[in-house]
mmCIF file of C-alpha atoms and ligand atoms in Angstrom:
data_model
loop_
_atom_site.group_PDB
_atom_site.id
_atom_site.type_symbol
_atom_site.label_atom_id
_atom_site.label_comp_id
_atom_site.label_asym_id
_atom_site.label_seq_id
_atom_site.Cartn_x
_atom_site.Cartn_y
_atom_site.Cartn_z
ATOM 1 C CA UNK R 968 -41.622 -157.713 -69.703
ATOM 2 C CA UNK R 969 -40.122 -157.998 -73.141
ATOM 3 C CA UNK R 970 -37.741 -160.437 -74.747
ATOM 4 C CA UNK R 971 -36.903 -158.166 -77.666
ATOM 5 C CA UNK R 972 -33.525 -158.801 -79.309
ATOM 6 C CA UNK R 973 -30.899 -156.368 -78.081
ATOM 7 C CA UNK R 974 -29.723 -155.431 -81.575
ATOM 8 C CA UNK R 975 -32.994 -153.730 -82.452
ATOM 9 C CA UNK R 976 -32.600 -149.985 -82.265
ATOM 10 C CA UNK R 977 -34.232 -147.830 -79.623
ATOM 11 C CA UNK R 978 -36.473 -146.407 -82.342
ATOM 12 C CA UNK R 979 -37.760 -149.880 -83.221
ATOM 13 C CA UNK R 980 -38.201 -150.885 -79.598
ATOM 14 C CA UNK R 981 -39.987 -147.642 -78.661
ATOM 15 C CA UNK R 982 -42.351 -147.872 -81.659
ATOM 16 C CA UNK R 983 -43.624 -151.182 -80.297
ATOM 17 C CA UNK R 984 -43.318 -150.257 -76.614
ATOM 18 C CA UNK R 985 -40.814 -153.137 -76.349
ATOM 19 C CA UNK R 986 -43.037 -155.472 -78.361
ATOM 20 C CA UNK R 987 -44.992 -156.832 -75.421
ATOM 21 C CA UNK R 988 -47.871 -159.089 -76.514
ATOM 22 C CA UNK R 989 -50.576 -159.994 -74.017
ATOM 23 C CA UNK R 990 -50.183 -163.740 -73.362
ATOM 24 C CA UNK R 991 -53.931 -164.381 -72.939
ATOM 25 C CA UNK R 992 -55.453 -162.523 -75.903
ATOM 26 C CA UNK R 993 -52.323 -161.966 -78.061
ATOM 27 C CA UNK R 994 -53.236 -158.269 -78.153
ATOM 28 C CA UNK R 995 -50.347 -156.204 -79.515
ATOM 29 C CA UNK R 996 -51.328 -153.355 -77.213
ATOM 30 C CA UNK R 997 -50.967 -154.296 -73.565
ATOM 31 C CA UNK R 998 -54.054 -154.024 -71.348
ATOM 32 C CA UNK R 999 -54.391 -151.352 -68.672
ATOM 33 C CA UNK R 1000 -54.066 -152.990 -65.262
ATOM 34 C CA UNK R 1001 -56.441 -151.177 -62.965
ATOM 35 C CA UNK R 1002 -56.482 -153.556 -59.967
ATOM 36 C CA UNK R 1003 -55.400 -152.075 -56.659
ATOM 37 C CA UNK R 1004 -54.931 -155.487 -55.060
ATOM 38 C CA UNK R 1005 -53.814 -158.979 -56.069
ATOM 39 C CA UNK R 1006 -54.787 -162.494 -55.035
ATOM 40 C CA UNK R 1007 -52.476 -164.075 -52.527
ATOM 41 C CA UNK R 1008 -51.408 -167.698 -53.047
ATOM 42 C CA UNK R 1009 -52.755 -170.417 -50.702
ATOM 43 C CA UNK R 1010 -49.247 -170.793 -49.278
ATOM 44 C CA UNK R 1011 -49.358 -167.093 -48.318
ATOM 45 C CA UNK R 1012 -46.937 -165.981 -51.052
ATOM 46 C CA UNK R 1013 -47.431 -163.406 -53.816
ATOM 47 C CA UNK R 1014 -45.961 -165.410 -56.678
ATOM 48 C CA UNK R 1015 -46.909 -162.808 -59.330
ATOM 49 C CA UNK R 1016 -44.710 -160.210 -57.649
ATOM 50 C CA UNK R 1017 -47.670 -157.849 -57.238
ATOM 51 C CA UNK R 1018 -49.238 -157.171 -53.846
ATOM 52 C CA UNK R 1019 -50.874 -153.754 -53.856
ATOM 53 C CA UNK R 1020 -51.280 -150.865 -56.284
ATOM 54 C CA UNK R 1021 -49.371 -148.157 -54.454
ATOM 55 C CA UNK R 1022 -45.865 -149.646 -54.656
ATOM 56 C CA UNK R 1023 -46.254 -151.160 -58.117
ATOM 57 C CA UNK R 1024 -48.484 -151.678 -61.143
ATOM 58 C CA UNK R 1025 -48.011 -153.785 -64.294
ATOM 59 C CA UNK R 1026 -48.968 -151.004 -66.745
ATOM 60 C CA UNK R 1027 -46.613 -148.621 -64.963
ATOM 61 C CA UNK R 1028 -43.858 -151.247 -65.195
ATOM 62 C CA UNK R 1029 -44.439 -151.559 -68.949
ATOM 63 C CA UNK R 1030 -43.964 -147.828 -69.462
ATOM 64 C CA UNK R 1031 -40.953 -147.847 -67.126
ATOM 65 C CA UNK R 1032 -39.417 -150.581 -69.267
ATOM 66 C CA UNK R 1033 -39.576 -148.312 -72.319
ATOM 67 C CA UNK R 1034 -37.935 -145.409 -70.469
ATOM 68 C CA UNK R 1035 -35.217 -147.652 -68.997
ATOM 69 C CA UNK R 1036 -34.474 -148.968 -72.483
ATOM 70 C CA UNK R 1037 -34.308 -145.457 -73.957
ATOM 71 C CA UNK R 1038 -32.045 -144.166 -71.176
ATOM 72 C CA UNK R 1039 -29.878 -147.323 -70.998
ATOM 73 C CA UNK R 1040 -30.682 -147.416 -67.296
ATOM 74 C CA UNK R 1041 -29.252 -150.468 -65.580
ATOM 75 C CA UNK R 1042 -31.286 -149.881 -62.407
ATOM 76 C CA UNK R 1043 -34.455 -149.370 -64.467
ATOM 77 C CA UNK R 1044 -36.925 -146.521 -64.352
ATOM 78 C CA UNK R 1045 -39.581 -145.353 -61.900
ATOM 79 C CA UNK R 1046 -42.691 -143.432 -62.863
ATOM 80 C CA UNK R 1047 -44.201 -140.799 -60.597
ATOM 81 C CA UNK R 1048 -47.426 -138.817 -60.478
ATOM 82 C CA UNK R 1049 -45.615 -135.724 -61.835
ATOM 83 C CA UNK R 1050 -42.191 -134.427 -62.752
ATOM 84 C CA UNK R 1051 -42.055 -132.602 -59.418
ATOM 85 C CA UNK R 1052 -42.860 -135.840 -57.557
ATOM 86 C CA UNK R 1053 -39.966 -137.537 -59.391
ATOM 87 C CA UNK R 1054 -37.512 -134.708 -58.710
ATOM 88 C CA UNK R 1055 -38.440 -134.290 -55.057
ATOM 89 C CA UNK R 1056 -38.042 -138.046 -54.495
ATOM 90 C CA UNK R 1057 -34.368 -137.668 -55.439
ATOM 91 C CA UNK R 1058 -33.862 -134.844 -52.930
ATOM 92 C CA UNK R 1059 -35.903 -136.754 -50.360
ATOM 93 C CA UNK R 1060 -33.401 -139.604 -50.584
ATOM 94 C CA UNK R 1061 -30.714 -137.308 -49.157
ATOM 95 C CA UNK R 1062 -30.119 -136.815 -45.430
ATOM 96 C CA UNK R 1063 -30.628 -133.638 -43.377
ATOM 97 C CA UNK R 1064 -27.495 -131.498 -43.588
ATOM 98 C CA UNK R 1065 -26.532 -132.772 -47.039
ATOM 99 C CA UNK R 1066 -25.357 -130.088 -49.435
ATOM 100 C CA UNK R 1067 -26.821 -129.765 -52.935
ATOM 101 C CA UNK R 1068 -25.532 -127.770 -55.874
ATOM 102 C CA UNK R 1069 -28.188 -126.805 -58.422
ATOM 103 C CA UNK R 1070 -28.245 -124.494 -61.462
ATOM 104 C CA UNK R 1071 -29.163 -120.809 -61.289
ATOM 105 C CA UNK R 1072 -31.117 -121.265 -64.515
ATOM 106 C CA UNK R 1073 -33.478 -124.176 -64.021
ATOM 107 C CA UNK R 1074 -37.162 -125.130 -63.986
ATOM 108 C CA UNK R 1075 -38.684 -122.403 -61.878
ATOM 109 C CA UNK R 1076 -41.043 -124.449 -59.676
ATOM 110 C CA UNK R 1077 -38.255 -126.826 -58.705
ATOM 111 C CA UNK R 1078 -35.854 -123.987 -57.985
ATOM 112 C CA UNK R 1079 -38.458 -122.457 -55.682
ATOM 113 C CA UNK R 1080 -39.126 -125.817 -54.009
ATOM 114 C CA UNK R 1081 -35.397 -126.260 -53.384
ATOM 115 C CA UNK R 1082 -34.949 -122.846 -51.829
ATOM 116 C CA UNK R 1083 -38.211 -122.737 -49.862
ATOM 117 C CA UNK R 1084 -39.100 -126.333 -48.987
ATOM 118 C CA UNK R 1085 -35.988 -128.519 -49.185
ATOM 119 C CA UNK R 1086 -34.181 -126.176 -46.811
ATOM 120 C CA UNK R 1087 -36.929 -126.714 -44.194
ATOM 121 C CA UNK R 1088 -35.915 -130.386 -44.114
ATOM 122 C CA UNK R 1089 -32.298 -129.519 -43.398
ATOM 123 C CA UNK R 1090 -30.941 -129.685 -46.925
ATOM 124 C CA UNK R 1091 -28.471 -126.983 -47.861
ATOM 125 C CA UNK R 1092 -28.704 -125.694 -51.412
ATOM 126 C CA UNK R 1093 -26.371 -123.499 -53.452
ATOM 127 C CA UNK R 1094 -27.330 -122.260 -56.886
ATOM 128 C CA UNK R 1095 -24.521 -121.794 -59.376
ATOM 129 C CA UNK R 1096 -24.121 -121.318 -63.125
ATOM 130 C CA UNK R 1097 -23.402 -124.995 -63.830
ATOM 131 C CA UNK R 1098 -22.425 -124.260 -67.437
ATOM 132 C CA UNK R 1099 -19.340 -122.563 -65.967
ATOM 133 C CA UNK R 1100 -17.317 -125.613 -64.885
ATOM 134 C CA UNK R 1101 -14.939 -123.559 -62.749
ATOM 135 C CA UNK R 1102 -17.887 -122.093 -60.872
ATOM 136 C CA UNK R 1103 -19.353 -125.570 -60.453
ATOM 137 C CA UNK R 1104 -16.046 -126.912 -59.145
ATOM 138 C CA UNK R 1105 -15.817 -124.040 -56.675
ATOM 139 C CA UNK R 1106 -19.379 -124.638 -55.432
ATOM 140 C CA UNK R 1107 -18.972 -128.364 -54.822
ATOM 141 C CA UNK R 1108 -17.652 -129.155 -51.324
ATOM 142 C CA UNK R 1109 -15.825 -132.485 -51.111
ATOM 143 C CA UNK R 1110 -17.437 -134.738 -48.512
ATOM 144 C CA UNK R 1111 -20.347 -132.328 -47.912
ATOM 145 C CA UNK R 1112 -21.982 -132.051 -51.313
ATOM 146 C CA UNK R 1113 -24.044 -135.183 -51.866
ATOM 147 C CA UNK R 1114 -25.898 -134.221 -55.019
ATOM 148 C CA UNK R 1115 -25.216 -132.072 -58.041
ATOM 149 C CA UNK R 1116 -28.420 -131.349 -59.933
ATOM 150 C CA UNK R 1117 -28.246 -130.271 -63.557
ATOM 151 C CA UNK R 1118 -30.808 -129.255 -66.098
ATOM 152 C CA UNK R 1119 -29.597 -129.201 -69.689
ATOM 153 C CA UNK R 1120 -30.753 -127.550 -71.870
ATOM 154 C CA UNK R 1121 -32.153 -125.463 -69.027
ATOM 155 C CA UNK R 1122 -35.311 -123.414 -68.859
ATOM 156 C CA UNK R 1123 -35.746 -120.846 -70.320
ATOM 157 C CA UNK R 1124 -32.368 -119.750 -71.735
ATOM 158 C CA UNK R 1125 -31.507 -123.274 -72.970
ATOM 159 C CA UNK R 1126 -28.190 -123.110 -71.190
ATOM 160 C CA UNK R 1127 -26.061 -126.183 -71.841
ATOM 161 C CA UNK R 1128 -24.013 -127.892 -69.133
ATOM 162 C CA UNK R 1129 -21.294 -130.401 -69.985
ATOM 163 C CA UNK R 1130 -22.695 -133.539 -68.346
ATOM 164 C CA UNK R 1131 -19.514 -135.639 -68.544
ATOM 165 C CA UNK R 1132 -17.370 -132.870 -67.037
ATOM 166 C CA UNK R 1133 -19.967 -132.196 -64.312
ATOM 167 C CA UNK R 1134 -20.082 -135.927 -63.505
ATOM 168 C CA UNK R 1135 -16.328 -135.912 -62.987
ATOM 169 C CA UNK R 1136 -16.527 -132.898 -60.697
ATOM 170 C CA UNK R 1137 -19.426 -134.367 -58.704
ATOM 171 C CA UNK R 1138 -17.888 -137.820 -58.347
ATOM 172 C CA UNK R 1139 -14.472 -136.444 -57.355
ATOM 173 C CA UNK R 1140 -16.233 -134.711 -54.433
ATOM 174 C CA UNK R 1141 -18.171 -137.831 -53.455
ATOM 175 C CA UNK R 1142 -21.482 -136.472 -54.805
ATOM 176 C CA UNK R 1143 -24.011 -138.027 -57.144
ATOM 177 C CA UNK R 1144 -25.032 -136.348 -60.381
ATOM 178 C CA UNK R 1145 -28.702 -136.076 -61.349
ATOM 179 C CA UNK R 1146 -29.841 -134.514 -64.619
ATOM 180 C CA UNK R 1147 -33.255 -133.057 -65.422
ATOM 181 C CA UNK R 1148 -33.332 -134.058 -69.086
ATOM 182 C CA UNK R 1149 -36.941 -133.005 -69.697
ATOM 183 C CA UNK R 1150 -36.222 -130.546 -72.492
ATOM 184 C CA UNK R 1151 -33.940 -132.953 -74.272
ATOM 185 C CA UNK R 1152 -35.524 -136.426 -74.188
ATOM 186 C CA UNK R 1153 -33.532 -139.670 -74.387
ATOM 187 C CA UNK R 1154 -33.593 -139.436 -78.194
ATOM 188 C CA UNK R 1155 -31.411 -136.335 -77.954
ATOM 189 C CA UNK R 1156 -29.313 -136.836 -74.788
ATOM 190 C CA UNK R 1157 -28.593 -139.870 -72.620
ATOM 191 C CA UNK R 1158 -27.103 -138.486 -69.411
ATOM 192 C CA UNK R 1159 -26.451 -141.915 -67.851
ATOM 193 C CA UNK R 1160 -24.088 -142.801 -70.705
ATOM 194 C CA UNK R 1161 -22.227 -139.537 -69.966
ATOM 195 C CA UNK R 1162 -21.664 -140.381 -66.300
ATOM 196 C CA UNK R 1163 -24.855 -139.197 -64.564
ATOM 197 C CA UNK R 1164 -26.241 -141.378 -61.763
ATOM 198 C CA UNK R 1165 -29.903 -140.450 -62.139
ATOM 199 C CA UNK R 1166 -31.849 -138.877 -64.977
ATOM 200 C CA UNK R 1167 -35.177 -137.169 -64.392
ATOM 201 C CA UNK R 1168 -37.970 -136.334 -66.828
ATOM 202 C CA UNK R 1169 -41.144 -134.376 -66.548
ATOM 203 C CA UNK R 1170 -42.754 -137.067 -68.700
ATOM 204 C CA UNK R 1171 -45.638 -134.591 -68.892
ATOM 205 C CA UNK R 1172 -43.623 -132.872 -71.594
ATOM 206 C CA UNK R 1173 -41.622 -134.421 -74.449
ATOM 207 C CA UNK R 1174 -41.896 -138.092 -73.458
ATOM 208 C CA UNK R 1175 -45.693 -138.085 -73.561
ATOM 209 C CA UNK R 1176 -45.795 -135.351 -76.173
ATOM 210 C CA UNK R 1177 -49.535 -134.748 -76.316
ATOM 211 C CA UNK R 1178 -50.180 -132.389 -73.382
ATOM 212 C CA UNK R 1179 -52.669 -134.797 -71.829
ATOM 213 C CA UNK R 1180 -50.731 -136.525 -69.019
ATOM 214 C CA UNK R 1181 -48.985 -135.249 -65.887
ATOM 215 C CA UNK R 1182 -46.163 -137.696 -65.147
ATOM 216 C CA UNK R 1183 -42.576 -137.862 -63.962
ATOM 217 C CA UNK R 1184 -39.804 -140.380 -64.468
ATOM 218 C CA UNK R 1185 -36.460 -141.269 -62.963
ATOM 219 C CA UNK R 1186 -33.963 -143.632 -64.512
ATOM 220 C CA UNK R 1187 -31.010 -144.939 -62.524
ATOM 221 C CA UNK R 1188 -27.496 -145.994 -63.469
ATOM 222 C CA UNK R 1189 -27.066 -148.357 -60.532
ATOM 223 C CA UNK R 1190 -29.503 -150.280 -58.344
ATOM 224 C CA UNK R 1191 -27.677 -149.101 -55.224
ATOM 225 C CA UNK R 1192 -28.907 -148.090 -51.759
ATOM 226 C CA UNK R 1193 -29.751 -144.562 -52.971
ATOM 227 C CA UNK R 1194 -31.945 -145.942 -55.755
ATOM 228 C CA UNK R 1195 -33.635 -148.313 -53.292
ATOM 229 C CA UNK R 1196 -34.402 -145.367 -51.030
ATOM 230 C CA UNK R 1197 -35.966 -143.473 -53.938
ATOM 231 C CA UNK R 1198 -38.119 -146.542 -54.602
ATOM 232 C CA UNK R 1199 -39.228 -146.622 -50.963
ATOM 233 C CA UNK R 1200 -40.017 -142.907 -51.059
ATOM 234 C CA UNK R 1201 -42.255 -143.352 -54.105
ATOM 235 C CA UNK R 1202 -44.140 -146.118 -52.354
ATOM 236 C CA UNK R 1203 -44.250 -144.447 -48.952
ATOM 237 C CA UNK R 1204 -45.281 -141.054 -50.290
ATOM 238 C CA UNK R 1205 -47.828 -142.664 -52.580
ATOM 239 C CA UNK R 1206 -46.383 -140.912 -55.615
ATOM 240 C CA UNK R 1207 -46.718 -143.658 -58.247
ATOM 241 C CA UNK R 1208 -48.221 -142.812 -61.630
ATOM 242 C CA UNK R 1209 -51.769 -144.054 -62.268
ATOM 243 C CA UNK R 1210 -52.251 -146.915 -64.743
ATOM 244 C CA UNK R 1211 -54.315 -144.862 -67.218
ATOM 245 C CA UNK R 1212 -51.623 -142.203 -67.336
ATOM 246 C CA UNK R 1213 -48.952 -144.879 -67.726
ATOM 247 C CA UNK R 1214 -50.862 -146.297 -70.675
ATOM 248 C CA UNK R 1215 -51.210 -142.864 -72.322
ATOM 249 C CA UNK R 1216 -47.530 -142.190 -71.739
ATOM 250 C CA UNK R 1217 -46.580 -145.485 -73.361
ATOM 251 C CA UNK R 1218 -48.811 -144.653 -76.307
ATOM 252 C CA UNK R 1219 -47.092 -141.278 -76.590
ATOM 253 C CA UNK R 1220 -43.598 -142.772 -76.435
ATOM 254 C CA UNK R 1221 -44.293 -145.025 -79.437
ATOM 255 C CA UNK R 1222 -43.980 -141.931 -81.646
ATOM 256 C CA UNK R 1223 -41.228 -140.219 -79.635
ATOM 257 C CA UNK R 1224 -38.571 -140.537 -82.334
ATOM 258 C CA UNK R 1225 -40.876 -139.250 -85.085
ATOM 259 C CA UNK R 1226 -42.101 -136.350 -83.005
ATOM 260 C CA UNK R 1227 -38.636 -135.285 -81.919
ATOM 261 C CA UNK R 1228 -37.314 -135.398 -85.478
ATOM 262 C CA UNK R 1229 -40.193 -133.265 -86.782
ATOM 263 C CA UNK R 1230 -40.095 -130.834 -83.848
ATOM 264 C CA UNK R 1231 -36.313 -130.422 -84.023
ATOM 265 C CA UNK R 1232 -36.454 -129.750 -87.763
ATOM 266 C CA UNK R 1233 -39.093 -127.066 -87.117
ATOM 267 C CA UNK R 1234 -37.147 -125.590 -84.184
ATOM 268 C CA UNK R 1235 -33.928 -125.388 -86.213
ATOM 269 C CA UNK R 1236 -35.678 -123.733 -89.161
ATOM 270 C CA UNK R 1237 -37.472 -121.249 -86.904
ATOM 271 C CA UNK R 1238 -34.277 -120.388 -85.016
ATOM 272 C CA UNK R 1239 -32.535 -119.502 -88.289
ATOM 273 C CA UNK R 1240 -35.403 -117.385 -89.580
ATOM 274 C CA UNK R 1241 -36.065 -115.608 -86.268
ATOM 275 C CA UNK R 1242 -32.343 -114.896 -85.923
ATOM 276 C CA UNK R 1243 -32.646 -112.686 -89.011
ATOM 277 C CA UNK R 1244 -35.882 -111.008 -87.874
ATOM 278 C CA UNK R 1245 -35.672 -107.236 -87.268
ATOM 279 C CA UNK R 1246 -38.047 -107.395 -84.262
ATOM 280 C CA UNK R 1247 -35.988 -110.100 -82.526
ATOM 281 C CA UNK R 1248 -32.972 -108.986 -80.466
ATOM 282 C CA UNK R 1249 -31.721 -112.491 -79.747
ATOM 283 C CA UNK R 1250 -32.612 -116.115 -80.428
ATOM 284 C CA UNK R 1251 -31.634 -118.560 -77.686
ATOM 285 C CA UNK R 1252 -31.234 -121.977 -79.285
ATOM 286 C CA UNK R 1253 -28.260 -124.312 -78.747
ATOM 287 C CA UNK R 1254 -28.276 -125.117 -82.477
ATOM 288 C CA UNK R 1255 -27.134 -121.598 -83.360
ATOM 289 C CA UNK R 1256 -23.336 -121.324 -83.589
ATOM 290 C CA UNK R 1257 -23.426 -118.147 -81.484
ATOM 291 C CA UNK R 1258 -25.223 -119.799 -78.548
ATOM 292 C CA UNK R 1259 -22.673 -120.093 -75.697
ATOM 293 C CA UNK R 1260 -23.470 -123.790 -75.264
ATOM 294 C CA UNK R 1261 -23.306 -124.698 -78.941
ATOM 295 C CA UNK R 1262 -20.008 -126.613 -78.908
ATOM 296 C CA UNK R 1263 -20.917 -128.697 -75.854
ATOM 297 C CA UNK R 1264 -24.428 -129.287 -77.238
ATOM 298 C CA UNK R 1265 -22.984 -130.479 -80.548
ATOM 299 C CA UNK R 1266 -20.871 -132.973 -78.611
ATOM 300 C CA UNK R 1267 -23.339 -134.333 -76.081
ATOM 301 C CA UNK R 1268 -26.679 -133.999 -77.888
ATOM 302 C CA UNK R 1269 -28.031 -135.770 -80.901
ATOM 303 C CA UNK R 1270 -29.589 -132.609 -82.379
ATOM 304 C CA UNK R 1271 -30.379 -129.415 -80.502
ATOM 305 C CA UNK R 1272 -33.807 -129.973 -79.044
ATOM 306 C CA UNK R 1273 -37.282 -128.634 -79.649
ATOM 307 C CA UNK R 1274 -37.186 -125.568 -77.391
ATOM 308 C CA UNK R 1275 -36.053 -122.042 -78.105
ATOM 309 C CA UNK R 1276 -36.577 -118.577 -76.713
ATOM 310 C CA UNK R 1277 -36.551 -115.181 -78.357
ATOM 311 C CA UNK R 1278 -35.881 -111.776 -76.853
ATOM 312 C CA UNK R 1279 -38.144 -109.167 -78.381
ATOM 313 C CA UNK R 1280 -36.172 -106.075 -79.423
ATOM 314 C CA UNK R 1281 -38.854 -103.594 -78.322
ATOM 315 C CA UNK R 1282 -38.923 -104.973 -74.748
ATOM 316 C CA UNK R 1283 -41.318 -106.568 -72.274
ATOM 317 C CA UNK R 1284 -44.583 -104.898 -73.318
ATOM 318 C CA UNK R 1285 -43.902 -105.745 -76.960
ATOM 319 C CA UNK R 1286 -43.127 -109.343 -75.996
ATOM 320 C CA UNK R 1287 -46.453 -109.679 -74.163
ATOM 321 C CA UNK R 1288 -48.255 -107.984 -77.072
ATOM 322 C CA UNK R 1289 -46.576 -110.370 -79.522
ATOM 323 C CA UNK R 1290 -47.826 -113.373 -77.568
ATOM 324 C CA UNK R 1291 -51.309 -111.806 -77.591
ATOM 325 C CA UNK R 1292 -51.395 -111.638 -81.410
ATOM 326 C CA UNK R 1293 -50.521 -115.224 -82.358
ATOM 327 C CA UNK R 1294 -53.142 -117.598 -83.680
ATOM 328 C CA UNK R 1295 -51.525 -120.908 -84.571
ATOM 329 C CA UNK R 1296 -49.161 -120.749 -81.597
ATOM 330 C CA UNK R 1297 -51.045 -121.330 -78.382
ATOM 331 C CA UNK R 1298 -50.409 -118.986 -75.462
ATOM 332 C CA UNK R 1299 -49.802 -121.521 -72.701
ATOM 333 C CA UNK R 1300 -47.231 -122.841 -70.302
ATOM 334 C CA UNK R 1301 -45.629 -126.308 -70.574
ATOM 335 C CA UNK R 1302 -43.628 -127.723 -73.449
ATOM 336 C CA UNK R 1303 -42.785 -130.723 -75.581
ATOM 337 C CA UNK R 1304 -46.214 -131.396 -77.094
ATOM 338 C CA UNK R 1305 -47.127 -131.737 -80.762
ATOM 339 C CA UNK R 1306 -48.800 -128.308 -80.625
ATOM 340 C CA UNK R 1307 -46.604 -125.211 -80.542
ATOM 341 C CA UNK R 1308 -46.799 -123.083 -77.403
ATOM 342 C CA UNK R 1309 -45.633 -119.546 -76.703
ATOM 343 C CA UNK R 1310 -45.151 -118.113 -73.245
ATOM 344 C CA UNK R 1311 -44.053 -114.861 -71.670
ATOM 345 C CA UNK R 1312 -41.967 -116.638 -69.084
ATOM 346 C CA UNK R 1313 -41.045 -113.833 -66.667
ATOM 347 C CA UNK R 1314 -44.677 -113.152 -65.738
ATOM 348 C CA UNK R 1315 -45.156 -116.834 -64.813
ATOM 349 C CA UNK R 1316 -41.974 -116.935 -62.718
ATOM 350 C CA UNK R 1317 -42.602 -113.737 -60.745
ATOM 351 C CA UNK R 1318 -40.445 -110.807 -59.621
ATOM 352 C CA UNK R 1319 -37.344 -112.732 -58.471
ATOM 353 C CA UNK R 1320 -36.908 -114.592 -61.763
ATOM 354 C CA UNK R 1321 -33.546 -114.549 -63.550
ATOM 355 C CA UNK R 1322 -35.549 -114.723 -66.825
ATOM 356 C CA UNK R 1323 -35.232 -111.562 -68.977
ATOM 357 C CA UNK R 1324 -38.582 -109.708 -69.146
ATOM 358 C CA UNK R 1325 -38.462 -109.419 -72.959
ATOM 359 C CA UNK R 1326 -38.222 -113.211 -73.391
ATOM 360 C CA UNK R 1327 -40.801 -115.413 -75.092
ATOM 361 C CA UNK R 1328 -40.384 -119.153 -74.702
ATOM 362 C CA UNK R 1329 -41.301 -121.219 -77.736
ATOM 363 C CA UNK R 1330 -42.124 -124.919 -77.510
ATOM 364 C CA UNK R 1331 -42.050 -126.055 -81.114
ATOM 365 C CA UNK R 1332 -44.573 -128.635 -82.277
ATOM 366 C CA UNK R 1333 -45.097 -130.615 -85.460
ATOM 367 C CA UNK R 1334 -47.129 -128.066 -87.443
ATOM 368 C CA UNK R 1335 -45.970 -126.720 -90.789
ATOM 369 C CA UNK R 1336 -42.796 -124.660 -90.223
ATOM 370 C CA UNK R 1337 -43.869 -121.956 -92.691
ATOM 371 C CA UNK R 1338 -47.206 -121.540 -90.895
ATOM 372 C CA UNK R 1339 -45.422 -121.305 -87.552
ATOM 373 C CA UNK R 1340 -43.034 -118.652 -88.856
ATOM 374 C CA UNK R 1341 -45.744 -116.642 -90.619
ATOM 375 C CA UNK R 1342 -47.878 -116.558 -87.469
ATOM 376 C CA UNK R 1343 -44.975 -115.318 -85.331
ATOM 377 C CA UNK R 1344 -43.803 -112.920 -88.024
ATOM 378 C CA UNK R 1345 -47.160 -111.113 -88.216
ATOM 379 C CA UNK R 1346 -47.323 -110.996 -84.420
ATOM 380 C CA UNK R 1347 -43.809 -109.521 -84.166
ATOM 381 C CA UNK R 1348 -44.307 -106.993 -86.989
ATOM 382 C CA UNK R 1349 -47.411 -105.425 -85.516
ATOM 383 C CA UNK R 1350 -45.497 -104.581 -82.348
HETATM 384 C C1 LIG K 842 -42.470 -129.320 -66.306
HETATM 385 C C2 LIG K 842 -41.107 -129.511 -65.796
HETATM 386 C C3 LIG K 842 -40.867 -130.081 -64.539
HETATM 387 C C4 LIG K 842 -42.005 -130.469 -63.616
HETATM 388 O O1 LIG K 842 -42.826 -131.448 -64.179
HETATM 389 P P1 LIG K 842 -44.373 -131.609 -63.731
HETATM 390 O O2 LIG K 842 -44.830 -132.832 -64.443
HETATM 391 O O3 LIG K 842 -45.081 -130.348 -64.165
HETATM 392 O O4 LIG K 842 -44.388 -131.753 -62.260
HETATM 393 C C5 LIG K 842 -39.561 -130.249 -64.144
HETATM 394 N N1 LIG K 842 -38.519 -129.897 -64.926
HETATM 395 C C6 LIG K 842 -38.712 -129.337 -66.138
HETATM 396 C C7 LIG K 842 -37.538 -128.969 -66.963
HETATM 397 C C8 LIG K 842 -40.001 -129.124 -66.623
HETATM 398 O O5 LIG K 842 -40.172 -128.560 -67.812
#
């Protein structure tokens, strides 16, 4: 691992992936460790600390070191084969009968997994508008609720939940707080410093940033029994990230700060211009003063993120037609990459979605902001 001085900023440390230099070749880019098994010492020990590739891998550890540094995670970070594998490991560390409180507005696939799969294993789940702290307080049952799950900003309305206040509510009831911080990234929000116990990322998205890796990450505040159980679940379920993906992720994270700055500048500029667009009924972006989460976002985020949604004034058909007419924007799901993506979210989520049918989700990339606006503008005007 690294011996980088602590006073160097996260930006400096991320740019060099903690500055690790290979001791054999002096390569400034660490090698990809592909071995699945490791030589045992003559005295029957494993002095290197590595035994087998399913519980652990040196390239994975390198990437985990970067995430732990970025999140200020005392327990460290764990990389998984996907964001869903990371999230479900947290729920898997609970016991049958445990009660979970999760947001009404959250990543759709995880919401469905919680209501359809987690319940089969005896977990009890209540969905509540976590941005309403009174509603959250009412939903948490002291002694019964073991986990409060947040997503902020949350898909696809970019709802903001006050992490510090939610941590207080969760902890007062004897529950842990976990935060899906995928849409934010550790450059923008550090949930552990606000009182969360675990932070989760679909590293597939902003952390990797290039739409070419499926990966998930957890970072923990404390190396306690719960964290140890999550570690055992990753190993037992065989959900570790592959070394090639870990390498690509580390390569992506070297430019995280640059990408986020460029993407946030584009997102902010687009939000302002779309807010004044006659074909747009509403822009959902926490950076706009009128967004219900603006004040909390201004307090707990370092910028307002790279994601926004628009509601097309002429309704669902016009929204779908708008997405059909873009050129520079790519019509695709996912988010956080350097290329801008547009998605009619309701048709992906299905009939029971709380997502408004006239909503288009915009993942803002690093292209020229004027080009991005012009492309959307022509698509909206021909509606
Ligand atoms: C994509 C995503 C996930 C799931 O991540 P995968 O890598 O696709 O499994 C979870 N939460 C949020 C907010 C996401 O955007």
